[in-house]
Coordinates of C-alpha atoms in Angstrom, one line a residue:
M27 CA -179.9 -161.0 6.9
T28 CA -176.3 -160.2 7.2
P29 CA -173.1 -162.3 7.5
N30 CA -173.3 -162.0 11.3
D31 CA -176.7 -163.8 11.3
Y32 CA -175.2 -167.0 9.9
P33 CA -173.8 -169.4 12.5
D34 CA -172.3 -171.5 9.7
W35 CA -170.5 -168.6 8.0
P36 CA -167.2 -170.1 6.5
K37 CA -164.5 -169.9 9.2
Q38 CA -161.8 -169.0 6.6
F39 CA -163.6 -165.7 5.8
P40 CA -163.9 -162.6 7.9
R41 CA -167.4 -161.4 8.5
S42 CA -166.5 -158.0 7.3
L43 CA -164.2 -157.1 4.4
T44 CA -161.5 -154.4 4.6
V45 CA -161.3 -152.9 1.1
P46 CA -158.3 -151.0 -0.2
E47 CA -158.6 -147.2 -0.2
T48 CA -157.1 -147.0 -3.6
S49 CA -158.3 -146.9 -7.2
V50 CA -159.0 -150.0 -9.3
W51 CA -156.1 -149.1 -11.6
H52 CA -153.8 -149.3 -8.6
N53 CA -154.5 -153.1 -8.5
L54 CA -152.8 -153.4 -11.9
L55 CA -149.9 -151.3 -10.7
V56 CA -149.3 -153.4 -7.7
S57 CA -149.5 -156.7 -9.5
A58 CA -147.2 -155.4 -12.3
Q59 CA -144.6 -154.3 -9.7
R60 CA -144.8 -157.7 -7.9
Y61 CA -144.9 -159.9 -11.0
P62 CA -143.5 -157.9 -14.0
R63 CA -142.5 -160.9 -16.1
K64 CA -145.5 -163.0 -15.3
T65 CA -148.1 -163.7 -18.0
V66 CA -151.2 -161.7 -17.4
S67 CA -153.1 -162.8 -20.5
V68 CA -153.2 -165.6 -23.0
F69 CA -154.9 -164.8 -26.3
Y70 CA -155.0 -167.7 -28.8
D71 CA -151.6 -168.8 -27.3
A72 CA -150.1 -165.2 -27.6
R73 CA -148.9 -164.1 -24.2
L74 CA -148.6 -160.6 -22.6
S75 CA -146.7 -159.9 -19.4
Y76 CA -147.9 -157.7 -16.5
A77 CA -145.1 -155.2 -17.3
E78 CA -146.2 -155.0 -20.9
L79 CA -149.8 -154.5 -19.9
L80 CA -148.9 -151.7 -17.5
E81 CA -146.8 -150.0 -20.2
Q82 CA -149.7 -150.1 -22.7
T83 CA -152.1 -148.8 -20.1
E84 CA -149.8 -145.8 -19.3
R85 CA -149.4 -145.0 -23.0
I86 CA -153.1 -145.2 -23.8
A87 CA -153.9 -143.1 -20.7
G88 CA -151.5 -140.4 -21.8
F89 CA -153.0 -140.4 -25.3
L90 CA -156.5 -140.1 -24.0
Q91 CA -155.4 -137.1 -21.9
Q92 CA -153.1 -135.3 -24.3
D93 CA -154.6 -136.1 -27.7
C94 CA -158.2 -136.7 -26.9
G95 CA -158.7 -134.1 -24.2
V96 CA -160.0 -136.5 -21.6
R97 CA -160.2 -135.0 -18.1
R98 CA -161.1 -136.3 -14.7
G99 CA -164.7 -137.6 -14.6
D100 CA -165.1 -137.6 -18.4
R101 CA -166.9 -140.7 -19.8
V102 CA -165.2 -142.9 -22.4
I103 CA -167.1 -145.6 -24.4
L104 CA -165.4 -149.0 -24.5
F105 CA -166.8 -151.0 -27.4
M106 CA -164.9 -154.1 -27.9
Q107 CA -164.8 -157.9 -27.6
N108 CA -162.8 -159.7 -24.9
C109 CA -159.1 -159.3 -25.7
P110 CA -155.9 -157.9 -24.2
Q111 CA -156.7 -154.5 -25.7
F112 CA -160.0 -154.4 -23.8
M113 CA -158.2 -155.0 -20.6
A114 CA -155.6 -152.3 -21.4
A115 CA -158.2 -149.8 -22.5
Y116 CA -160.3 -150.4 -19.3
Y117 CA -157.4 -149.7 -17.0
A118 CA -156.1 -146.9 -19.2
I119 CA -159.4 -145.0 -18.9
L120 CA -159.2 -145.4 -15.1
R121 CA -155.6 -144.4 -15.1
A122 CA -156.6 -141.2 -16.9
D123 CA -159.0 -140.5 -14.0
A124 CA -161.9 -141.0 -16.4
V125 CA -165.1 -143.1 -16.3
V126 CA -165.4 -146.4 -18.2
V127 CA -168.7 -146.9 -20.1
P128 CA -168.5 -150.5 -21.4
V129 CA -171.0 -151.3 -24.2
S130 CA -172.0 -154.6 -25.6
P131 CA -170.3 -155.4 -29.0
M132 CA -173.7 -156.7 -30.1
N133 CA -175.2 -153.2 -30.1
V134 CA -176.1 -151.6 -33.4
A135 CA -175.8 -147.9 -34.3
A136 CA -179.4 -147.0 -33.1
E137 CA -178.6 -148.5 -29.7
L138 CA -175.2 -146.8 -29.5
E139 CA -176.7 -143.4 -30.0
H140 CA -178.6 -143.8 -26.7
Y141 CA -175.4 -144.6 -24.8
L142 CA -173.6 -141.6 -26.3
D143 CA -176.4 -139.2 -25.6
D144 CA -177.1 -140.4 -22.1
S145 CA -173.5 -140.7 -20.9
G146 CA -172.2 -137.6 -22.7
A147 CA -169.1 -139.5 -23.9
T148 CA -167.2 -137.8 -26.7
V149 CA -164.4 -140.4 -26.9
A150 CA -164.7 -144.1 -27.7
I151 CA -162.2 -147.0 -27.8
V152 CA -163.5 -149.5 -30.3
G153 CA -162.6 -152.9 -31.9
Q154 CA -161.9 -152.6 -35.7
E155 CA -164.7 -155.0 -36.7
L156 CA -167.2 -152.7 -34.9
L157 CA -166.0 -149.5 -36.4
D158 CA -168.7 -149.3 -39.0
R159 CA -171.4 -149.3 -36.3
I160 CA -170.0 -146.3 -34.5
A161 CA -168.4 -144.4 -37.4
P162 CA -171.7 -142.5 -38.1
F163 CA -171.1 -140.6 -34.9
A164 CA -167.4 -139.7 -35.7
G165 CA -166.9 -136.0 -36.0
G166 CA -170.3 -135.3 -34.5
K167 CA -171.2 -136.8 -31.1
L168 CA -167.7 -138.4 -31.0
G169 CA -164.7 -136.2 -31.3
H170 CA -162.1 -139.0 -31.0
L171 CA -162.0 -142.7 -31.8
L172 CA -159.3 -145.1 -30.8
V173 CA -159.4 -148.2 -33.0
A174 CA -157.9 -151.5 -31.8
T175 CA -157.0 -154.4 -34.2
Y176 CA -157.2 -157.8 -32.4
S177 CA -154.5 -159.3 -34.7
D178 CA -152.0 -156.9 -33.2
A179 CA -152.3 -158.9 -30.0
L180 CA -151.6 -162.1 -31.8
G181 CA -148.2 -161.0 -33.2
D182 CA -146.4 -163.9 -34.8
T183 CA -147.8 -166.5 -32.4
V184 CA -148.6 -169.9 -34.0
T185 CA -151.7 -171.6 -32.6
E186 CA -153.6 -174.8 -33.3
L187 CA -156.8 -173.0 -32.4
D188 CA -159.3 -171.9 -35.0
V189 CA -158.9 -168.2 -34.8
P190 CA -162.0 -166.3 -36.0
A191 CA -161.7 -164.2 -39.1
F192 CA -162.5 -161.0 -37.2
V193 CA -159.6 -161.7 -34.9
R194 CA -157.1 -162.6 -37.7
A195 CA -158.0 -159.5 -39.8
P196 CA -155.0 -157.2 -40.4
R197 CA -155.1 -153.6 -39.5
Q198 CA -157.1 -151.5 -42.0
P199 CA -156.5 -147.9 -42.9
L200 CA -158.7 -145.3 -41.2
D201 CA -160.6 -143.0 -43.4
T202 CA -161.6 -140.4 -40.8
D203 CA -159.3 -137.8 -39.2
V204 CA -160.9 -138.3 -35.8
A205 CA -159.8 -141.9 -35.6
T206 CA -156.4 -143.2 -34.4
A207 CA -155.1 -146.7 -34.6
W208 CA -154.3 -148.3 -31.2
A209 CA -150.8 -149.2 -32.4
D210 CA -150.2 -145.5 -33.3
A211 CA -151.4 -144.3 -29.9
I212 CA -149.0 -146.7 -28.2
A213 CA -146.2 -145.6 -30.5
A214 CA -146.8 -142.0 -29.6
R215 CA -145.5 -142.8 -26.0
R216 CA -147.6 -140.1 -24.3
I217 CA -147.0 -139.8 -20.5
P218 CA -150.1 -139.5 -18.4
L219 CA -150.7 -136.9 -15.7
P220 CA -150.3 -138.1 -12.0
H221 CA -153.1 -140.4 -11.0
G222 CA -155.5 -138.5 -8.8
V223 CA -158.9 -140.1 -8.2
A224 CA -160.3 -141.0 -4.8
P225 CA -162.1 -144.3 -3.8
D226 CA -165.5 -142.6 -4.0
D227 CA -165.0 -141.0 -7.4
L228 CA -167.0 -142.4 -10.3
A229 CA -165.2 -145.2 -12.1
A230 CA -167.8 -146.9 -14.3
I231 CA -171.2 -146.5 -15.8
L232 CA -172.8 -149.8 -16.8
Y233 CA -176.1 -149.9 -18.6
T234 CA -178.9 -152.3 -17.7
S235 CA -180.5 -154.5 -20.4
G236 CA -183.3 -152.1 -21.0
T237 CA -186.0 -154.7 -21.0
T238 CA -188.5 -152.2 -19.5
G239 CA -187.5 -149.2 -21.5
K240 CA -184.3 -147.5 -22.5
P241 CA -181.2 -148.7 -20.7
K242 CA -180.3 -146.9 -17.5
G243 CA -176.7 -146.3 -16.5
C244 CA -175.6 -147.7 -13.1
M245 CA -173.0 -145.5 -11.5
H246 CA -170.2 -147.3 -9.7
S247 CA -167.3 -145.8 -7.8
H248 CA -163.8 -147.3 -7.4
R249 CA -164.9 -148.4 -3.9
T250 CA -168.0 -150.3 -5.1
L251 CA -166.0 -151.9 -7.9
M252 CA -163.3 -152.9 -5.3
C253 CA -165.8 -154.5 -3.0
T254 CA -166.8 -157.3 -5.4
I255 CA -163.3 -157.6 -6.9
V256 CA -161.6 -158.2 -3.5
G257 CA -164.6 -160.1 -2.1
G258 CA -164.8 -162.3 -5.2
A259 CA -161.1 -163.1 -5.3
L260 CA -161.2 -164.1 -1.6
W261 CA -164.3 -166.2 -1.9
V262 CA -163.0 -168.4 -4.7
R263 CA -159.4 -168.3 -3.3
A264 CA -157.8 -166.8 -6.3
S265 CA -154.0 -166.3 -6.0
Q266 CA -151.1 -165.2 -8.1
D267 CA -150.8 -168.8 -9.3
S268 CA -154.4 -169.0 -10.5
V269 CA -155.4 -169.1 -14.2
A270 CA -158.8 -167.7 -15.0
L271 CA -160.7 -168.8 -18.1
A272 CA -162.3 -165.6 -19.4
T273 CA -165.4 -166.4 -21.5
A274 CA -167.9 -164.2 -19.8
P275 CA -168.1 -160.9 -21.8
M276 CA -166.1 -158.2 -20.0
F277 CA -168.5 -155.4 -20.8
H278 CA -170.8 -157.2 -18.3
V279 CA -170.3 -157.4 -14.5
T280 CA -169.5 -161.1 -14.3
G281 CA -166.6 -160.9 -16.8
M282 CA -165.5 -157.5 -15.7
Q283 CA -165.2 -158.3 -12.1
H284 CA -164.4 -162.0 -12.0
S285 CA -162.6 -162.7 -15.3
M286 CA -160.6 -159.5 -15.3
G287 CA -160.8 -157.4 -12.1
A288 CA -160.3 -160.2 -9.5
P289 CA -157.5 -162.0 -11.4
I290 CA -155.5 -158.8 -11.9
Y291 CA -156.0 -157.9 -8.2
A292 CA -154.6 -161.4 -7.3
G293 CA -151.8 -161.2 -9.9
A294 CA -153.2 -164.2 -11.8
T295 CA -153.2 -165.2 -15.5
I296 CA -156.2 -164.7 -17.7
A297 CA -156.9 -167.0 -20.7
F298 CA -159.2 -165.0 -23.1
L299 CA -161.9 -165.9 -25.6
P300 CA -163.4 -163.0 -27.5
R301 CA -166.5 -165.0 -28.2
W302 CA -167.9 -168.2 -26.6
D303 CA -166.3 -171.3 -28.2
P304 CA -166.7 -174.5 -26.3
A305 CA -164.0 -176.3 -28.3
A306 CA -161.5 -173.5 -27.6
A307 CA -162.5 -173.3 -23.9
G308 CA -161.7 -177.0 -23.5
Y309 CA -158.3 -176.5 -25.2
L310 CA -157.4 -173.5 -22.9
I311 CA -158.4 -175.4 -19.7
E312 CA -156.2 -178.3 -20.7
R313 CA -153.2 -176.4 -22.2
Y314 CA -153.0 -173.7 -19.5
R315 CA -154.3 -175.6 -16.6
C316 CA -157.1 -173.2 -15.9
T317 CA -158.2 -173.1 -12.3
H318 CA -161.1 -170.7 -12.2
W319 CA -164.0 -170.1 -14.5
A320 CA -166.8 -167.5 -14.0
N321 CA -169.6 -168.1 -16.5
V322 CA -173.3 -168.5 -17.1
P323 CA -174.7 -172.0 -16.8
T324 CA -175.4 -172.2 -20.6
M325 CA -171.6 -172.2 -21.1
V326 CA -171.2 -175.3 -18.9
V327 CA -174.0 -177.0 -20.9
D328 CA -172.2 -176.2 -24.2
L329 CA -168.8 -177.4 -22.9
L330 CA -170.1 -180.7 -21.6
A331 CA -172.1 -181.3 -24.8
H332 CA -169.2 -180.6 -27.2
P333 CA -167.7 -183.7 -28.7
S334 CA -164.1 -182.5 -28.2
T335 CA -164.6 -182.2 -24.5
A336 CA -164.6 -186.0 -24.0
G337 CA -160.9 -186.1 -24.7
R338 CA -159.9 -183.1 -22.6
D339 CA -158.2 -183.1 -19.2
L340 CA -160.3 -180.7 -17.1
S341 CA -158.7 -181.8 -13.8
S342 CA -156.9 -178.5 -13.1
M343 CA -160.2 -176.7 -12.4
V344 CA -160.8 -175.8 -8.7
N345 CA -163.6 -173.3 -8.9
I346 CA -166.4 -172.9 -11.4
F347 CA -169.1 -170.4 -10.5
G348 CA -171.7 -168.1 -12.0
G349 CA -175.2 -166.8 -12.0
G350 CA -177.8 -165.2 -14.2
A351 CA -179.8 -168.4 -14.2
S352 CA -180.0 -171.4 -12.0
M353 CA -177.7 -174.3 -12.8
P354 CA -179.8 -177.3 -13.6
E355 CA -179.1 -180.1 -11.1
A356 CA -178.5 -182.7 -13.8
V357 CA -175.9 -180.5 -15.5
A358 CA -174.2 -179.7 -12.1
Q359 CA -173.9 -183.4 -11.5
E360 CA -172.4 -184.1 -14.9
L361 CA -169.9 -181.3 -14.3
F362 CA -168.9 -182.9 -11.0
D363 CA -168.6 -186.3 -12.6
R364 CA -166.4 -184.9 -15.4
C365 CA -163.9 -182.8 -13.4
G366 CA -164.7 -183.2 -9.7
V367 CA -165.8 -179.6 -9.2
E368 CA -169.1 -178.6 -7.7
Y369 CA -170.7 -175.6 -9.4
M370 CA -170.8 -172.6 -7.1
E371 CA -173.9 -170.6 -7.7
A372 CA -174.0 -166.9 -7.0
Y373 CA -176.3 -163.9 -7.5
G374 CA -175.9 -160.3 -8.3
M375 CA -176.9 -157.5 -10.6
T376 CA -175.5 -154.7 -12.7
E377 CA -176.7 -152.4 -9.9
T378 CA -174.5 -154.3 -7.4
I379 CA -171.5 -154.7 -9.7
S380 CA -171.9 -158.5 -9.5
Q381 CA -172.3 -160.6 -6.3
T382 CA -174.6 -159.9 -3.3
H383 CA -175.0 -163.6 -2.6
M384 CA -172.6 -166.6 -3.0
N385 CA -172.7 -170.2 -1.9
P386 CA -170.2 -170.9 0.9
P387 CA -167.4 -173.1 -0.4
N388 CA -168.0 -175.6 2.4
Q389 CA -171.8 -175.7 1.9
L390 CA -172.5 -175.5 -1.9
R391 CA -176.2 -175.9 -2.6
K392 CA -177.7 -176.6 -6.0
Q393 CA -180.1 -174.2 -7.5
C394 CA -179.4 -171.8 -4.6
L395 CA -178.2 -168.2 -4.6
G396 CA -176.3 -168.7 -1.4
I397 CA -176.0 -166.3 1.4
P398 CA -175.4 -162.6 1.5
T399 CA -171.7 -161.9 1.1
F400 CA -169.4 -159.6 3.0
D401 CA -171.1 -156.7 4.7
T402 CA -174.4 -157.3 2.8
E403 CA -177.9 -157.5 4.2
S404 CA -180.8 -159.0 2.3
L405 CA -184.4 -159.6 2.9
V406 CA -187.4 -161.0 1.2
I407 CA -190.4 -158.6 1.2
D408 CA -193.9 -158.4 0.1
P409 CA -193.5 -156.5 -3.3
D410 CA -196.6 -154.4 -2.6
S411 CA -196.4 -153.5 1.1
G412 CA -192.6 -153.7 1.6
R413 CA -193.2 -155.9 4.6
P414 CA -190.4 -158.4 5.4
L415 CA -191.6 -162.0 4.9
A416 CA -190.9 -165.1 7.0
P417 CA -188.6 -168.0 5.7
G418 CA -190.3 -170.0 3.1
Q419 CA -192.5 -167.2 1.8
V420 CA -192.0 -166.0 -1.8
G421 CA -191.4 -162.3 -2.2
E422 CA -189.1 -159.7 -3.7
I423 CA -185.4 -159.9 -2.8
V424 CA -183.9 -156.6 -1.6
S425 CA -180.3 -155.9 -0.6
R426 CA -178.1 -153.3 0.8
G427 CA -174.3 -153.2 1.1
P428 CA -171.1 -151.4 0.0
Q429 CA -171.3 -152.8 -3.5
V430 CA -174.6 -151.2 -4.3
M431 CA -174.5 -148.5 -7.0
L432 CA -174.5 -144.8 -6.3
G433 CA -177.7 -144.5 -8.4
Y434 CA -178.7 -144.3 -12.1
W435 CA -176.8 -141.8 -14.2
R436 CA -178.9 -138.6 -14.6
N437 CA -182.0 -140.4 -13.6
A438 CA -183.1 -139.4 -10.1
E439 CA -186.6 -140.7 -10.6
A440 CA -185.5 -144.2 -11.5
T441 CA -183.0 -144.1 -8.6
R442 CA -185.8 -143.3 -6.2
A443 CA -188.0 -146.0 -7.6
T444 CA -185.4 -148.7 -7.2
F445 CA -184.7 -148.1 -3.5
I446 CA -187.1 -148.8 -0.6
D447 CA -186.8 -147.7 3.0
I448 CA -187.2 -150.4 5.5
D449 CA -186.8 -149.3 9.2
G450 CA -184.7 -146.4 8.1
R451 CA -182.4 -148.3 5.9
A452 CA -182.3 -148.0 2.1
F453 CA -182.5 -151.4 0.2
L454 CA -182.1 -152.0 -3.5
R455 CA -185.2 -153.6 -5.1
T456 CA -183.9 -156.4 -7.3
G457 CA -187.2 -157.2 -9.1
D458 CA -186.4 -160.9 -8.5
L459 CA -188.7 -163.1 -6.6
G460 CA -187.2 -165.5 -4.1
R461 CA -187.4 -167.1 -0.7
I462 CA -185.1 -167.7 2.3
D463 CA -184.9 -171.2 3.9
A464 CA -184.6 -171.9 7.6
D465 CA -180.8 -171.8 7.4
G466 CA -180.8 -168.3 5.8
F467 CA -180.0 -169.5 2.2
F468 CA -181.7 -167.6 -0.6
Y469 CA -183.4 -169.2 -3.6
I470 CA -184.7 -167.6 -6.7
A471 CA -188.3 -168.1 -7.8
D472 CA -188.2 -165.9 -10.9
R473 CA -188.3 -162.4 -12.3
L474 CA -191.1 -160.4 -10.7
K475 CA -193.1 -160.2 -13.9
R476 CA -192.3 -163.6 -15.4
M477 CA -194.7 -165.7 -13.3
I478 CA -197.3 -167.7 -15.3
N479 CA -200.9 -167.5 -14.0
A480 CA -202.6 -170.6 -15.4
S481 CA -206.2 -170.8 -14.2
G482 CA -205.2 -169.1 -10.9
Y483 CA -202.2 -171.5 -10.4
K484 CA -198.9 -169.7 -10.2
V485 CA -196.1 -171.4 -12.2
W486 CA -192.5 -170.3 -11.8
P487 CA -190.7 -171.0 -15.1
A488 CA -187.3 -171.5 -13.5
E489 CA -188.7 -174.5 -11.6
V490 CA -190.1 -176.1 -14.7
E491 CA -186.8 -175.5 -16.6
A492 CA -184.8 -177.1 -13.9
A493 CA -187.0 -180.2 -14.0
L494 CA -186.8 -180.5 -17.8
F495 CA -183.0 -180.5 -17.6
N496 CA -183.3 -184.0 -16.0
H497 CA -184.6 -185.4 -19.3
P498 CA -181.8 -187.3 -21.0
A499 CA -182.6 -185.8 -24.4
I500 CA -182.8 -182.1 -23.4
Q501 CA -179.7 -179.9 -23.7
E502 CA -181.5 -176.6 -23.0
A503 CA -185.0 -175.4 -22.2
C504 CA -186.8 -172.1 -21.8
I505 CA -190.3 -171.8 -20.3
V506 CA -192.7 -169.0 -21.3
A507 CA -196.3 -168.1 -20.8
A508 CA -198.4 -168.7 -23.9
P509 CA -202.0 -167.5 -24.5
D510 CA -204.7 -170.1 -23.8
E511 CA -208.4 -169.6 -24.5
R512 CA -209.5 -171.5 -21.4
R513 CA -206.7 -171.0 -18.8
G514 CA -205.7 -167.4 -19.9
E515 CA -202.1 -168.4 -19.8
T516 CA -200.5 -171.8 -20.2
V517 CA -197.0 -173.2 -20.0
K518 CA -194.9 -173.6 -23.2
A519 CA -191.5 -175.1 -23.5
Y520 CA -188.8 -174.2 -26.1
V521 CA -186.4 -177.1 -26.2
V522 CA -183.0 -177.7 -27.7
L523 CA -182.3 -181.4 -28.0
K524 CA -178.9 -183.0 -27.6
T525 CA -177.5 -183.9 -31.0
E526 CA -178.0 -187.6 -30.7
F527 CA -181.7 -187.2 -30.0
R528 CA -182.7 -184.7 -32.7
D529 CA -185.5 -186.0 -35.0
R530 CA -185.8 -189.0 -32.7
I531 CA -188.1 -187.7 -30.0
A532 CA -191.6 -186.1 -30.2
A533 CA -193.2 -183.2 -28.2
A534 CA -195.7 -185.6 -26.8
E535 CA -193.0 -187.7 -25.2
I536 CA -191.6 -184.7 -23.4
I537 CA -195.0 -183.8 -22.1
E538 CA -195.8 -187.3 -21.0
W539 CA -192.4 -187.6 -19.3
S540 CA -193.1 -184.3 -17.4
R541 CA -196.2 -185.8 -15.8
G542 CA -193.9 -187.8 -13.5
Q543 CA -191.7 -184.8 -12.7
M544 CA -194.0 -182.0 -11.6
A545 CA -197.5 -181.0 -10.6
A546 CA -200.1 -181.2 -13.3
Y547 CA -200.5 -177.4 -13.6
K548 CA -196.8 -177.0 -14.2
I549 CA -196.6 -179.4 -17.1
P550 CA -195.8 -177.8 -20.5
R551 CA -198.9 -177.9 -22.6
S552 CA -196.9 -177.5 -25.8
V553 CA -193.3 -178.0 -26.7
A554 CA -191.4 -176.3 -29.6
F555 CA -188.1 -177.8 -30.7
V556 CA -185.5 -175.2 -31.8
D557 CA -181.9 -175.4 -32.8
S558 CA -180.9 -172.8 -30.3
L559 CA -182.3 -170.3 -27.8
P560 CA -181.9 -166.5 -28.2
R561 CA -179.2 -165.1 -25.9
S562 CA -178.1 -161.7 -24.8
G563 CA -174.5 -160.6 -25.3
T564 CA -173.8 -161.9 -21.8
G565 CA -175.0 -165.4 -22.6
K566 CA -178.3 -165.2 -20.8
I567 CA -181.4 -166.8 -22.4
Q568 CA -183.7 -164.1 -23.6
W569 CA -187.0 -165.6 -22.5
R570 CA -188.8 -162.3 -23.0
A571 CA -188.2 -162.5 -26.8
L572 CA -189.8 -165.9 -26.9
Q573 CA -192.7 -164.8 -24.7
E574 CA -193.4 -161.7 -26.7
A575 CA -193.5 -163.7 -29.9
E576 CA -196.1 -166.0 -28.3
W577 CA -198.4 -163.0 -27.5
S578 CA -197.7 -160.8 -30.6
G579 CA -200.8 -162.0 -32.4
R580 CA -203.2 -161.3 -29.5

């Protein structure tokens, strides 16, 4: 279904989006020319103006070209936490007509080697605290390293926030001649060559999670990036007077596009956190009157559960949205009661550089992906035959639109496998199971291979998790398939209890309570209480790690 198929399409939005025919770096140039003295970033109360950011970007771009030999189309690794230098590095790589390869700061050396080998990058920009992980490749696979020290961005700013040690750490001497300190690169004042990329030139390669093998690089052009930057800013009504809370990691599409790309396009201010900290998030919302927050639902859970939040003024928020997992209805209601904002759920993938679906602002539905966004067509198909299914039937969600990747980097076979031809049109196979309702709204069922088959009954873990969130003692829950001698598979719940309920409630009580909440075959047969759930670098719960542990002894 496309936007033209929706009679209730929001009247304030065009059905089709006109995207600028310029590079993503040009967005920063325009905002810096319009608002040179305006604050673009807040980092533990240290401020940076648009003019200062543009100056840093120009100097780093010039250094990449003149001192590191970066040429048009070359790939550059970006290995850093959220910080002003990440932002400057990202736009500097684009300013140098090169290709950004953002990498999770949680990766270790063995994982980094794959990104280096696959992308062919010979230059990396890295945070100082991560240098030891990438240093083994210096002088070999990597000919140049540019090392950023986060405390440089703090300057002499005094803050009441608890600044992590890795952020406060002073600049350390570099013991390899292929590494240059960020501050020294800025001081060199190199002037970059004229900017020359076209909209369809490659801008970024983002790697998938690699849950089914080695990570694959999703190729995105300036045009595909621009689609979800401009579309995202319009959908949430971001303006030059907005303040975005940036807690989603910027190496990932949500943080990259909605915590950095869209605010810079709009000329807004960005309040950074390098790592998720619910106490600091509450402080930033109150102190800087944050208006927009792109996140994963677990962050909302953490913020609302943190003791310091009770005394915070969150009334400045006007839009809170995210995806990656369904927002539990009970948590969404608590959020609304706390700050008067309804959570806006959305859906997208690395392959689509964020959103393909968003809930219309005038029709926010809970635990719903929303409708296809600008110029996007989506269907639900039978995963085996490729036949489109009727509303209400569960199948695989497929999408096509201007934000879809160009393909997987140097992997034609995987590219062919992820697209399907339907009536002469190429659709991206998402691997997610979902359904469409009679109004054309999409709902997730689960990952294609996550379904639990218990004695022939199909159980969708996301549905059970959503129900468990209504229990007053449960802060988080993750459902996995566990082996069962009689049923083959059965339902197991990993549960994080709210602080005040820990050691006060038994597994049997959770199971008994579930009997009144869901069909008998969906009820967890066992409950394991844990202090926390494993998460990826983007904040998503890693259900596969728990499920694999359950089956490891079989």
